[in-house]
Tab-separated table of C-alpha atoms and ligand atoms in Angstrom:
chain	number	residue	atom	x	y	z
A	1	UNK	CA	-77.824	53.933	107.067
A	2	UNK	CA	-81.069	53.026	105.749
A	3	UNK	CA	-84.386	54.307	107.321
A	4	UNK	CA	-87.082	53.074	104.794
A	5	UNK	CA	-88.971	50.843	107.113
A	6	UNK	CA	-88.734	53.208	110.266
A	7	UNK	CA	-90.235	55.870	107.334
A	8	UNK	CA	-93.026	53.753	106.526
A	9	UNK	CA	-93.968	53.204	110.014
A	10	UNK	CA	-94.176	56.952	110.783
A	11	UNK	CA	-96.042	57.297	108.047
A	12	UNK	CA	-99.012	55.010	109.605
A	13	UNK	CA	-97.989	56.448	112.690
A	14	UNK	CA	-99.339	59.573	112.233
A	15	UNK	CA	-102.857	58.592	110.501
A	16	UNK	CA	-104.102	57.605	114.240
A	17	UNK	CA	-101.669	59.476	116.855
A	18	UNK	CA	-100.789	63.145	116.573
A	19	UNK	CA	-97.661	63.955	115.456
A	20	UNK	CA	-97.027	59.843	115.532
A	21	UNK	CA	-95.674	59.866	119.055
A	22	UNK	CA	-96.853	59.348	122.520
A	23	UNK	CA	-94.324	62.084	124.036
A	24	UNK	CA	-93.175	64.985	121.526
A	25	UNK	CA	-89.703	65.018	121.905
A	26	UNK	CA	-89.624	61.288	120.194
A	27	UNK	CA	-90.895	62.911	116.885
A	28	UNK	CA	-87.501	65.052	115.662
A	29	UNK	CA	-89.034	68.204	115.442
A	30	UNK	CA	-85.845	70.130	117.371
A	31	UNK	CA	-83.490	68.079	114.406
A	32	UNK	CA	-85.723	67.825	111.490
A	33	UNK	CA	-85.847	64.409	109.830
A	34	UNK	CA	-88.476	61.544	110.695
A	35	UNK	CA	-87.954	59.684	114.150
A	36	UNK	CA	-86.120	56.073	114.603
A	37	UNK	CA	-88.467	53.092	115.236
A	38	UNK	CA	-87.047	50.918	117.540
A	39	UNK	CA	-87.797	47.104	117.424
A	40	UNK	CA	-85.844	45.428	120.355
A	41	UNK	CA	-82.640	46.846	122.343
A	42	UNK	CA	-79.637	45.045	124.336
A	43	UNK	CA	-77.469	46.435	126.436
A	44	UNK	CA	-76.212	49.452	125.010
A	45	UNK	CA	-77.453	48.929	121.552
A	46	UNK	CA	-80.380	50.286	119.898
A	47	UNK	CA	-81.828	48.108	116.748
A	48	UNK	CA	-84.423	49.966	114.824
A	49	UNK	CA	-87.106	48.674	112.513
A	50	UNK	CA	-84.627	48.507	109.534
A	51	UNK	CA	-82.003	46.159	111.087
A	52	UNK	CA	-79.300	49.542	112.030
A	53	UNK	CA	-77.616	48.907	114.800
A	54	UNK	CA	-77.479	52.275	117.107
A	55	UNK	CA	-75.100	53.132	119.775
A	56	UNK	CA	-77.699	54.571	122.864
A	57	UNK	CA	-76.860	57.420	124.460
A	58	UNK	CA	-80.495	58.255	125.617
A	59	UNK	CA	-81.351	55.303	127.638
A	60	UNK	CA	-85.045	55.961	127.522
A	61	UNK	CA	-84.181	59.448	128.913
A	62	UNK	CA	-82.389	57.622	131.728
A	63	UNK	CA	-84.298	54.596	133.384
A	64	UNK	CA	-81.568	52.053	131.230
A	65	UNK	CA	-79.137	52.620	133.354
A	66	UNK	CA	-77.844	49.055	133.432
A	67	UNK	CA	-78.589	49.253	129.702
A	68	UNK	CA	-81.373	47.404	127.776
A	69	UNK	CA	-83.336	44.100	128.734
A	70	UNK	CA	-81.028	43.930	131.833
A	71	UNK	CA	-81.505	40.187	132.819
A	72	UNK	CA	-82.607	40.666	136.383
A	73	UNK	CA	-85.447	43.752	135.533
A	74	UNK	CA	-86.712	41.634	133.015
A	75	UNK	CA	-86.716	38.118	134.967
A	76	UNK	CA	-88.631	39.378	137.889
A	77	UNK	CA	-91.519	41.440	135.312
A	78	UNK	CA	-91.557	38.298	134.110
A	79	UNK	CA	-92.040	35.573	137.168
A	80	UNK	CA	-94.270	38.623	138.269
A	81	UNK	CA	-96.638	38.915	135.335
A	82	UNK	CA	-97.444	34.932	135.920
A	83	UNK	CA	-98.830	35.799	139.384
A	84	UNK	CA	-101.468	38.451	137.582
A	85	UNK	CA	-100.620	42.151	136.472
A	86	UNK	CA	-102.919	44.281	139.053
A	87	UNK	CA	-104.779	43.559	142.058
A	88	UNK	CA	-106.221	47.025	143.299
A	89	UNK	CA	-105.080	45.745	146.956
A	90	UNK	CA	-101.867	46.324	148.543
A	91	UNK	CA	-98.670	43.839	147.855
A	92	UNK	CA	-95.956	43.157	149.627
A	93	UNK	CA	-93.455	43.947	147.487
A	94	UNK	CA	-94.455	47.442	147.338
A	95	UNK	CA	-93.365	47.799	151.209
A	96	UNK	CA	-89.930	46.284	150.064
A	97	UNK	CA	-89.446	48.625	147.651
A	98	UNK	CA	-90.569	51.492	149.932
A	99	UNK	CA	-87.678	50.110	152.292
A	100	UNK	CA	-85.126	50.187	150.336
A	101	UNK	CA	-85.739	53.211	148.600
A	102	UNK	CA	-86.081	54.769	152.353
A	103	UNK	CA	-82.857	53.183	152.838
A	104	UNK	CA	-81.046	54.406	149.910
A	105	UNK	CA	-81.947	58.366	150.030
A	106	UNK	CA	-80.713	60.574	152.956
A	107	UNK	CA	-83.351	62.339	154.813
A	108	UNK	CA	-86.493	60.631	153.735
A	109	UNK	CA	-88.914	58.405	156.263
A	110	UNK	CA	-91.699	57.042	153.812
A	111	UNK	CA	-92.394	57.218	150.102
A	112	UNK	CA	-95.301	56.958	147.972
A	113	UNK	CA	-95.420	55.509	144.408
A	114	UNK	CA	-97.228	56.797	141.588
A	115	UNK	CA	-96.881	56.183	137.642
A	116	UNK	CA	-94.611	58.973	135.903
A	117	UNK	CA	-92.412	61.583	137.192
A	118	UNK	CA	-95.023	63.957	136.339
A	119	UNK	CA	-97.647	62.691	138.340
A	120	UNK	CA	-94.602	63.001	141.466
A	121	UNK	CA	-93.857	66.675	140.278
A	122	UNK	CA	-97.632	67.890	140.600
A	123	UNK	CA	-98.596	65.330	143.683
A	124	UNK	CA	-95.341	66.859	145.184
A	125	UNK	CA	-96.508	70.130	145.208
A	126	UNK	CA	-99.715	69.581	146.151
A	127	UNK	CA	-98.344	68.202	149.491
A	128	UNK	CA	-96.268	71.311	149.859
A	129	UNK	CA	-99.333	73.629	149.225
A	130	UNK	CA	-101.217	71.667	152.131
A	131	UNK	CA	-98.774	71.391	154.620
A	132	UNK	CA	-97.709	75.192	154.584
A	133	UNK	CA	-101.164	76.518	154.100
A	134	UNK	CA	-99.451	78.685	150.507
A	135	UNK	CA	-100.682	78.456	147.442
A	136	UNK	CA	-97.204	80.186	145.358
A	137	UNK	CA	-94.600	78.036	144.515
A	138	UNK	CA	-91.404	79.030	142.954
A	139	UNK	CA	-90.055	76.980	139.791
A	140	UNK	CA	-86.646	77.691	137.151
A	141	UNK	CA	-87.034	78.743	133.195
A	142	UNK	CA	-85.408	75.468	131.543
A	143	UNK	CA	-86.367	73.027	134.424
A	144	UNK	CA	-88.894	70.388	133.940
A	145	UNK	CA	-91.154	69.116	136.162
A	146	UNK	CA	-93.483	66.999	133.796
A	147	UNK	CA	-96.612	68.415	132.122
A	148	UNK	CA	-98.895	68.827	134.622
A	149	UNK	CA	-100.431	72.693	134.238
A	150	UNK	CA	-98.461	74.292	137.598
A	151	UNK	CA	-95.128	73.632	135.553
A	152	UNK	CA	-95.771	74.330	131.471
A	153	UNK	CA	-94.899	77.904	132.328
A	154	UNK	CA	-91.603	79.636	131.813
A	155	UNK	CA	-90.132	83.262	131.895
A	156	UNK	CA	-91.915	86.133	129.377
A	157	UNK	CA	-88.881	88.788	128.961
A	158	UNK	CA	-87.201	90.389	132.008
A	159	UNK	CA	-88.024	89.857	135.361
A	160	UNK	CA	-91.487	88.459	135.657
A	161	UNK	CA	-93.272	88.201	138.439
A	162	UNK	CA	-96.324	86.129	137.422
A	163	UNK	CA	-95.875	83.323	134.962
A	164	UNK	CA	-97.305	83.094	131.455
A	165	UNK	CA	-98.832	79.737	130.437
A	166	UNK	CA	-96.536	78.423	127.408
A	167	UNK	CA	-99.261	75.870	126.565
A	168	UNK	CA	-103.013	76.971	125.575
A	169	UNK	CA	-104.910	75.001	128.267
A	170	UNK	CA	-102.794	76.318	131.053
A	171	UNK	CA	-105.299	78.598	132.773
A	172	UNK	CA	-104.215	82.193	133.894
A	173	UNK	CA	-105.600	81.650	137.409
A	174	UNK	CA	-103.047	78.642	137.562
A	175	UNK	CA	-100.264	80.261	136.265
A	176	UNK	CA	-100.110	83.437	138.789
A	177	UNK	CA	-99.356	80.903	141.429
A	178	UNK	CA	-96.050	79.878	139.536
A	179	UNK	CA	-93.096	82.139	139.700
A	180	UNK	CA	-90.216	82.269	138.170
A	181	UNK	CA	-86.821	82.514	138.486
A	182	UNK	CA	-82.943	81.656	136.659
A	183	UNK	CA	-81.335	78.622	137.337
A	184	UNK	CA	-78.317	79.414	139.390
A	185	UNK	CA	-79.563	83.147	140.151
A	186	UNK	CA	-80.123	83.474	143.942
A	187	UNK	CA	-80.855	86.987	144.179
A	188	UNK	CA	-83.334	86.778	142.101
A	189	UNK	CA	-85.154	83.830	143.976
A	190	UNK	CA	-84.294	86.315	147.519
A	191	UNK	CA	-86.021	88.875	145.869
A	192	UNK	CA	-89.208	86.576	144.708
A	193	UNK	CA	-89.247	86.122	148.366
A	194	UNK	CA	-89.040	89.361	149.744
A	195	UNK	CA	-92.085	90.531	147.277
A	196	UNK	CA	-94.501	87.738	148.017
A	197	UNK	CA	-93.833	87.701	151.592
A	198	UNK	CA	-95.546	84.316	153.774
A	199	UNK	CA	-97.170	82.974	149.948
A	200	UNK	CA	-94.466	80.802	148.911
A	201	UNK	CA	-95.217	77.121	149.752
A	202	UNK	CA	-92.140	75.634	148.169
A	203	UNK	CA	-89.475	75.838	145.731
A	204	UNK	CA	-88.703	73.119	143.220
A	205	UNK	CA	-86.247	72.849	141.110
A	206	UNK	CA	-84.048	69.803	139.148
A	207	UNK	CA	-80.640	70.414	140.880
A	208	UNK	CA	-78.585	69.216	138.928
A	209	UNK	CA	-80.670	70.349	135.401
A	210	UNK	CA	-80.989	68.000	132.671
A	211	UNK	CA	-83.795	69.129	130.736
A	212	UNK	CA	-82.131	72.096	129.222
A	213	UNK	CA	-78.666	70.282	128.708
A	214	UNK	CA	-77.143	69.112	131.636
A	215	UNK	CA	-76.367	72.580	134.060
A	216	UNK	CA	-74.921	71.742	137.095
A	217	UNK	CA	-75.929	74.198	140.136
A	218	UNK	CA	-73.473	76.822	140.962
A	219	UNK	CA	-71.106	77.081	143.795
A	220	UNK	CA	-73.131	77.900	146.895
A	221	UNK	CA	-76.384	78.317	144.744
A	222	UNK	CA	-77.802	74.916	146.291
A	223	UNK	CA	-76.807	75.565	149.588
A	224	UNK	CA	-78.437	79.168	149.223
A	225	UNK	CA	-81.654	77.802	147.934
A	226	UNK	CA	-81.729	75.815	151.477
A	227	UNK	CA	-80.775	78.985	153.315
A	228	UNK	CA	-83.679	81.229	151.854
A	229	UNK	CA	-86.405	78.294	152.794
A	230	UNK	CA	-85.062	77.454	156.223
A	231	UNK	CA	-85.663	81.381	156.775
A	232	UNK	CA	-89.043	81.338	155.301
A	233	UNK	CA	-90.638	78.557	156.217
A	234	UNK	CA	-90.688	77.128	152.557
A	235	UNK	CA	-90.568	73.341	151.209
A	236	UNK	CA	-87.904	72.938	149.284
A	237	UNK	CA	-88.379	70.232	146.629
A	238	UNK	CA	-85.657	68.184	144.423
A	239	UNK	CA	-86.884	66.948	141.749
A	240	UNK	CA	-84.619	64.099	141.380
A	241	UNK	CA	-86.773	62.021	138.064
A	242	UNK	CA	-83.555	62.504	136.365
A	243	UNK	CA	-80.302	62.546	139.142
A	244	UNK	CA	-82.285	59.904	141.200
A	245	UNK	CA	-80.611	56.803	141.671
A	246	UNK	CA	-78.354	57.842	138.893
A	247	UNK	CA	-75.753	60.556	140.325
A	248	UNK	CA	-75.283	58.805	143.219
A	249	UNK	CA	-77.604	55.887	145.239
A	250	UNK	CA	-78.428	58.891	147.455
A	251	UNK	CA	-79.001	60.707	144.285
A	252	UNK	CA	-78.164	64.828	144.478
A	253	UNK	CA	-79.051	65.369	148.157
A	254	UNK	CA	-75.891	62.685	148.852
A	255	UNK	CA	-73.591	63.458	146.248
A	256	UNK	CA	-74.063	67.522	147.657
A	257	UNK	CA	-74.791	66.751	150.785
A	258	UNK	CA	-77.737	69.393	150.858
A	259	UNK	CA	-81.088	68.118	152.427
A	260	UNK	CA	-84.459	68.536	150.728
A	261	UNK	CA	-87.944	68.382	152.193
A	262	UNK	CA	-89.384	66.239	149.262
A	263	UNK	CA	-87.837	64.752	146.847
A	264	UNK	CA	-89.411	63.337	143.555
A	265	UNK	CA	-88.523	60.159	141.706
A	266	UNK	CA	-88.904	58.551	138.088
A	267	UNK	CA	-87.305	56.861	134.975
A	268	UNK	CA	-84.451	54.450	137.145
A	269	UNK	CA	-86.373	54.031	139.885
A	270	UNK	CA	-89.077	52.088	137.338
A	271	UNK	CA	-86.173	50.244	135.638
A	272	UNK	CA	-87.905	50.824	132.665
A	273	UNK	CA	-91.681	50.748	133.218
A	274	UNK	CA	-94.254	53.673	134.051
A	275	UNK	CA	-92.931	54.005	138.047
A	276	UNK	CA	-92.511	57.679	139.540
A	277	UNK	CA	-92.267	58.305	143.313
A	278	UNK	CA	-92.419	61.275	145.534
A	279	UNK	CA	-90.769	61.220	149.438
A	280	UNK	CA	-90.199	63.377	152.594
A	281	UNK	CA	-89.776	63.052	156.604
A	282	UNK	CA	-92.643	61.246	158.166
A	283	UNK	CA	-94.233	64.780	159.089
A	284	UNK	CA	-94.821	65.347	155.806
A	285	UNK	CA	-95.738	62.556	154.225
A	286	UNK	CA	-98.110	62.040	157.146
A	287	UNK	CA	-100.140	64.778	155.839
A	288	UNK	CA	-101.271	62.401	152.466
A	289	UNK	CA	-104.659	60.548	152.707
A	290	UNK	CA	-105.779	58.650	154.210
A	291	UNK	CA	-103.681	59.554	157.133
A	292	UNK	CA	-103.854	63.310	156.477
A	293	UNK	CA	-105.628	65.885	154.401
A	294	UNK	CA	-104.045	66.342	151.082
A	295	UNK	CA	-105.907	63.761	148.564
A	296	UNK	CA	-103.802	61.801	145.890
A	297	UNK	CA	-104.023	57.903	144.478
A	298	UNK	CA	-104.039	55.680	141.781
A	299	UNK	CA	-105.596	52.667	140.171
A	300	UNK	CA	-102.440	51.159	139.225
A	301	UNK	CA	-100.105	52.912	141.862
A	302	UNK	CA	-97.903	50.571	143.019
A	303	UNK	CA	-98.820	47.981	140.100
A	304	UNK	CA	-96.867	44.644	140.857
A	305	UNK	CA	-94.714	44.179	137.137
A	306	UNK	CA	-93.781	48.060	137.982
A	307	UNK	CA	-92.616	47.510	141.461
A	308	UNK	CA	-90.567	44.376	140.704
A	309	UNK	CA	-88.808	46.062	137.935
A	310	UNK	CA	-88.399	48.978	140.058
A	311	UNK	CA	-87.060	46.475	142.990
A	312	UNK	CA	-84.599	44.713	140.522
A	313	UNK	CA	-83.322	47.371	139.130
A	314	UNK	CA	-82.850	49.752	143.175
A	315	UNK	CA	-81.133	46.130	144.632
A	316	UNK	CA	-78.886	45.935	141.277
A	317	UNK	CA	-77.835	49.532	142.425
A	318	UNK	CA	-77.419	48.830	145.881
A	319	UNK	CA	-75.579	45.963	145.818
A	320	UNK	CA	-72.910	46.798	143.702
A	321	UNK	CA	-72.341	50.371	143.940
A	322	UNK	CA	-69.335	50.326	142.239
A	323	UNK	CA	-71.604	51.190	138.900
A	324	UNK	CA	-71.833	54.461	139.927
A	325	UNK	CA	-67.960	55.184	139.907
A	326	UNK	CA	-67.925	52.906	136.478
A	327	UNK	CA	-70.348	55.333	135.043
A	328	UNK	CA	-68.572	58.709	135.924
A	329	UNK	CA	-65.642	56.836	134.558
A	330	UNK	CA	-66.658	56.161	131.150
A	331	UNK	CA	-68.241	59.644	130.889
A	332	UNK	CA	-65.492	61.413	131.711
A	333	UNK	CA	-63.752	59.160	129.214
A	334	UNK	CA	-66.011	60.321	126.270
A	335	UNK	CA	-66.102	64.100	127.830
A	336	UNK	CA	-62.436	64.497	127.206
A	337	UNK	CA	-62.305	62.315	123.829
A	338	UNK	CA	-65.137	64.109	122.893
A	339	UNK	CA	-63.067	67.752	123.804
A	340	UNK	CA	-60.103	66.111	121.436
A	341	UNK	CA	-62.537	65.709	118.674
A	342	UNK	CA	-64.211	68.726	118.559
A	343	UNK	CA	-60.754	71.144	119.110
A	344	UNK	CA	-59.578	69.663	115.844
A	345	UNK	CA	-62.969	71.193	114.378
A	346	UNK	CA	-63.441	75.187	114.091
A	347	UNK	CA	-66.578	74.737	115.561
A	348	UNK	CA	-67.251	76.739	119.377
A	349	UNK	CA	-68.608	74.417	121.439
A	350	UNK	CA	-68.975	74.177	125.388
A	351	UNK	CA	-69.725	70.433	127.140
A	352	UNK	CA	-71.482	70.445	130.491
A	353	UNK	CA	-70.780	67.315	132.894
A	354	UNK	CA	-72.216	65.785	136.010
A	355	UNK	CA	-71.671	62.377	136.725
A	356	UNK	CA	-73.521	59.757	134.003
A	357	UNK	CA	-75.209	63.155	132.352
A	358	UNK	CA	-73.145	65.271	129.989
A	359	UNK	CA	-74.350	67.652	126.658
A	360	UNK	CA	-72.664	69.343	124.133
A	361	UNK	CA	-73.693	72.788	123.784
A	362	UNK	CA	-72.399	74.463	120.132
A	363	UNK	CA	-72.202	77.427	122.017
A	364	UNK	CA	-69.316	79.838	122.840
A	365	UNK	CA	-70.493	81.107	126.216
A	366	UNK	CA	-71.093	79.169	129.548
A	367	UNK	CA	-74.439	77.196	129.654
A	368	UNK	CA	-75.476	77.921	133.436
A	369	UNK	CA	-79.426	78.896	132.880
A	370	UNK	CA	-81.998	78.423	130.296
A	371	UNK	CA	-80.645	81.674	128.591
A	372	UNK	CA	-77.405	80.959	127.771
A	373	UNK	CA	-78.728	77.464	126.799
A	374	UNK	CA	-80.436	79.025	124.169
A	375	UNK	CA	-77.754	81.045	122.906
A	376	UNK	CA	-76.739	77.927	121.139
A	377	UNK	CA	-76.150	77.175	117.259
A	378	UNK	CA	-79.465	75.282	116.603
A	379	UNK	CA	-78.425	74.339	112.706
A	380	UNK	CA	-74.597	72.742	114.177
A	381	UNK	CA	-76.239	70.825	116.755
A	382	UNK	CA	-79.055	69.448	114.093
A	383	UNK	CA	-75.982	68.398	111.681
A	384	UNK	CA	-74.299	66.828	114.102
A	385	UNK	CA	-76.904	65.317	115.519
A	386	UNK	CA	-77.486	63.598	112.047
A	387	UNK	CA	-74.491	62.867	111.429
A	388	UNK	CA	-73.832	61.100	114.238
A	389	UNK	CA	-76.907	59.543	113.838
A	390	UNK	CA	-75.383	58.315	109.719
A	391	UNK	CA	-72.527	56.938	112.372
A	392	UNK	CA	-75.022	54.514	114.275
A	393	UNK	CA	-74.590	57.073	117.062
A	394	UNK	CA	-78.011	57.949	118.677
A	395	UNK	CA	-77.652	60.812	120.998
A	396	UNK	CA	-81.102	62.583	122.450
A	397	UNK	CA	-83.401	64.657	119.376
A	398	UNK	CA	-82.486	67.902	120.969
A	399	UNK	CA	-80.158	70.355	122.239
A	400	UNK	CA	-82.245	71.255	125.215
A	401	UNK	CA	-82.010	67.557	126.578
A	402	UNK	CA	-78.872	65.781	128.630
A	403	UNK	CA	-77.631	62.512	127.244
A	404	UNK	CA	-77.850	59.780	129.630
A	405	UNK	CA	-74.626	57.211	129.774
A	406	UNK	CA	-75.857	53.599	130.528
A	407	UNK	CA	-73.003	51.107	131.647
A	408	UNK	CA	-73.539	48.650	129.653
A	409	UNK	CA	-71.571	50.885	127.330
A	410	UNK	CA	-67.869	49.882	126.359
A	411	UNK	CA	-64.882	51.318	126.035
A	412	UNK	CA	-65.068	50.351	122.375
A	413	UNK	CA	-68.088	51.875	122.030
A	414	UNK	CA	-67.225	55.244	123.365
A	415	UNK	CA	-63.470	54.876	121.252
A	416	UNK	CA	-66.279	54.111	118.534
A	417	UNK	CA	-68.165	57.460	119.531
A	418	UNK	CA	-65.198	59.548	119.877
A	419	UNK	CA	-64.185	58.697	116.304
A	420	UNK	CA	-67.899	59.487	114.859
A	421	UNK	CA	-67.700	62.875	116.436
A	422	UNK	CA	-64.125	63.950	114.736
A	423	UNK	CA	-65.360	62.373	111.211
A	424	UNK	CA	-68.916	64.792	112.204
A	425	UNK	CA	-67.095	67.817	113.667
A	426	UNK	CA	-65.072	68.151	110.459
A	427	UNK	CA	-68.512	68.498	108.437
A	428	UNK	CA	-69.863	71.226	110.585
A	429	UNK	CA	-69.689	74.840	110.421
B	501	PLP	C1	-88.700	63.203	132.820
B	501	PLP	C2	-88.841	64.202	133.900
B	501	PLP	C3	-90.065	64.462	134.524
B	501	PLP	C4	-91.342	63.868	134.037
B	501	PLP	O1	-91.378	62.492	134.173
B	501	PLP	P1	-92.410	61.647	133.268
B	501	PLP	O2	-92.235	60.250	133.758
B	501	PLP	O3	-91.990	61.865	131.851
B	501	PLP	O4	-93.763	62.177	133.532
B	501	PLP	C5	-90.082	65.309	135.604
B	501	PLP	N1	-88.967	65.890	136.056
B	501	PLP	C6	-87.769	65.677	135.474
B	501	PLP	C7	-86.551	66.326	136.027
B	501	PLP	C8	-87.676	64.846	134.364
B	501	PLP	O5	-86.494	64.680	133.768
């Protein structure tokens, strides 16, 4: 494959935005190489500024779920946009989407909408800190919670009690408020307790992780989590940007049957455009202005061409719930082609499945926390990664990130896949 005009454009690219990309993770710096430019997409395909046609296994880091330009999503944006993009007022379609997001999700009474899973994450908390009177909250090394300053901390060596910012910017006084703990380690969130006694306002965590690979929670470690906050009077928040709407309609809380206090929302429940959502029993969410206390808005909260796409997309879901079994069909599919592939390599290797969300880790331990995550080969995964990439395969730029299975995929194109990775697993070391 050819990647001259996708070159060129990066090239521009970076005279005017820094690093040439609006999110990090888009520019290849975990892989090497220069990033794909993508002109249009269908379905499952990918078609990039130089006429390649790409097999997607990113999805837009999710939302795709039907896969690309989905007619219905794009229809209503469409009959939407003719009615005028932004009003400033309230709409009634942002009350149907409310309902039948209310509907969908165990355990929640009212929902608020807001534009990125990051804006969720840190509106989420903020709730949490007002309604329990704490100011601590409890987060996971390798979790992500968007980029707002409570969350761009993560574990120094050993057991730390307060966090250290990993981004200049991120003030110290903010970052003693975040602690930290291992993913799947509930002693160590038991002892977190015990030390900061009546502080903690809530725990949040993605539980079923997908920003450092996908690591799903231990035996018993979600139910613990829900043991230790019941006990202590904490919040406990899923952060479901990633498993919402995607592991099940319920999302984790249904497909685990474990109740959160708040849960967060993003990338499906936008169907593609900027849409994130944060939701809890009526108590709680009673407690946001301008019925309660704890201040949070938005210009474009709520913005019609988001909550139509948002709608199309959560009735698509609804009505035919059947995708969700096609999905965790096809995935298991490529997991154990995938396995047959890679045995008849002499790479080590490990693959980590949940439902639609599944990584390859070119590791020889058990990824179950950031730590082990890391352990992996960064040079295999970087060759493979391009060489799947040479194959029209495009999986996500990084090790440290889940790939998201959209159903608009085939069978052919996961036979397709399976092949790549045998040809690519024979190159690596
Ligand atoms: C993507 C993601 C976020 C951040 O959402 P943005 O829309 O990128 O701000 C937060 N939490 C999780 C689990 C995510 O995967």
């Amino acid at each position: 494959m050819i990647y001259k005009r996708s070159s060129a454009l990066f090239k521009d690219a970076l005279k005017v935005i820094p690093g040439g990309v609006n999110s990090p993770v888009r520019a290849f710096n975990a892989v090497g190489g220069e990033p794909v430019f993508v002109e249009k997409a269908k379905g499952a395909y990918l078609y990039d500024a130089d006429g390649n046609k790409l097999i997607d296994y990113i999805a837009s880091w999710g939302p795709m779920i039907l896969g690309h330009a989905y007619e219905p999503v794009v229809n209503a944006v469409i009959e939407k946009a003719k009615k005028g993009t932004s009003f400033g007022m309230p709409t009634e379609i942002e009350t149907e989407i409310a309902a039948l997001a209310v509907a969908m999700v165990p355990n929640i009474d009212k929902i608020r909408f807001v534009n990125s899973g990051t804006e969720a994450c840190m509106s989420a908390v903020r709730l949490a800190r007002g309604f329990t009177g704490r100011d601590k909250i409890i987060k996971f090394a390798g979790c992500y919670h968007g980029h707002s300053d409570s969350f761009l901390i993560q574990a120094g060596s050993g057991a730390v009690t307060f966090g250290v910012p990993n981004s200049p910017g991120v003030t110290q006084g903010t970052a003693k408020d975040t602690l930290l703990a291992h993913f799947n380690d509930l002693d160590a969130v038991a002892k977190l307790i015990s030390e900061n006694k009546e502080e903690i306002a809530c725990i949040i965590l993605e539980p079923v992780a997908g920003n450092m690979g996908c690591i799903p929670p231990a035996e018993g470690f979600l139910e613990g989590l829900r043991e230790l906050c019941d006990a202590h009077n904490i919040l406990l928040i899923f952060d479901e940007v990633m498993t919402g709407f995607r592991l099940a309609k319920g999302g984790v809380q249904e497909r685990f049957n474990i109740e959160a206090d708040i849960v967060t929302f993003g990338k499906v429940i936008g169907g593609g455009l900027p849409v994130g959502a944060f939701a809890a029993r009526a108590e709680i969410m009673n407690y946001l202005a301008p019925l309660g206390p704890v201040y949070q808005a938005g210009t474009l909260s709520g913005n019609p061409l988001a909550m139509a796409s948002g709608l199309a997309m959560l009735n698509s879901l609804n009505n035919n719930p059947d995708i969700f079994n096609s999905l965790e069909e096809k995935t298991a599919y490529l997991h154990s082609g995938l396995d047959r592939s890679l045995q008849e390599s002499n790479v080590v290797y490990t693959i980590n499945r949940l439902g639609s969300m599944i990584s390859v880790h070119f590791s020889e331990t058990p990824v179950t926390d950031f730590k082990s995550a890391a352990l992996g080969n960064n040079t295999t995964f970087k060759d493979f990664f391009h060489g799947m990439l040479q194959q029209g395969v495009y999986l996500p730029p990084s090790a440290f990130e889940s790939w998201f299975l959209n159903d608009a995929l085939t069978y052919e194109d996961l036979d397709y896949t399976i092949e790549a990775t045998k040809k690519v697993a024979k190159t690596l070391t």
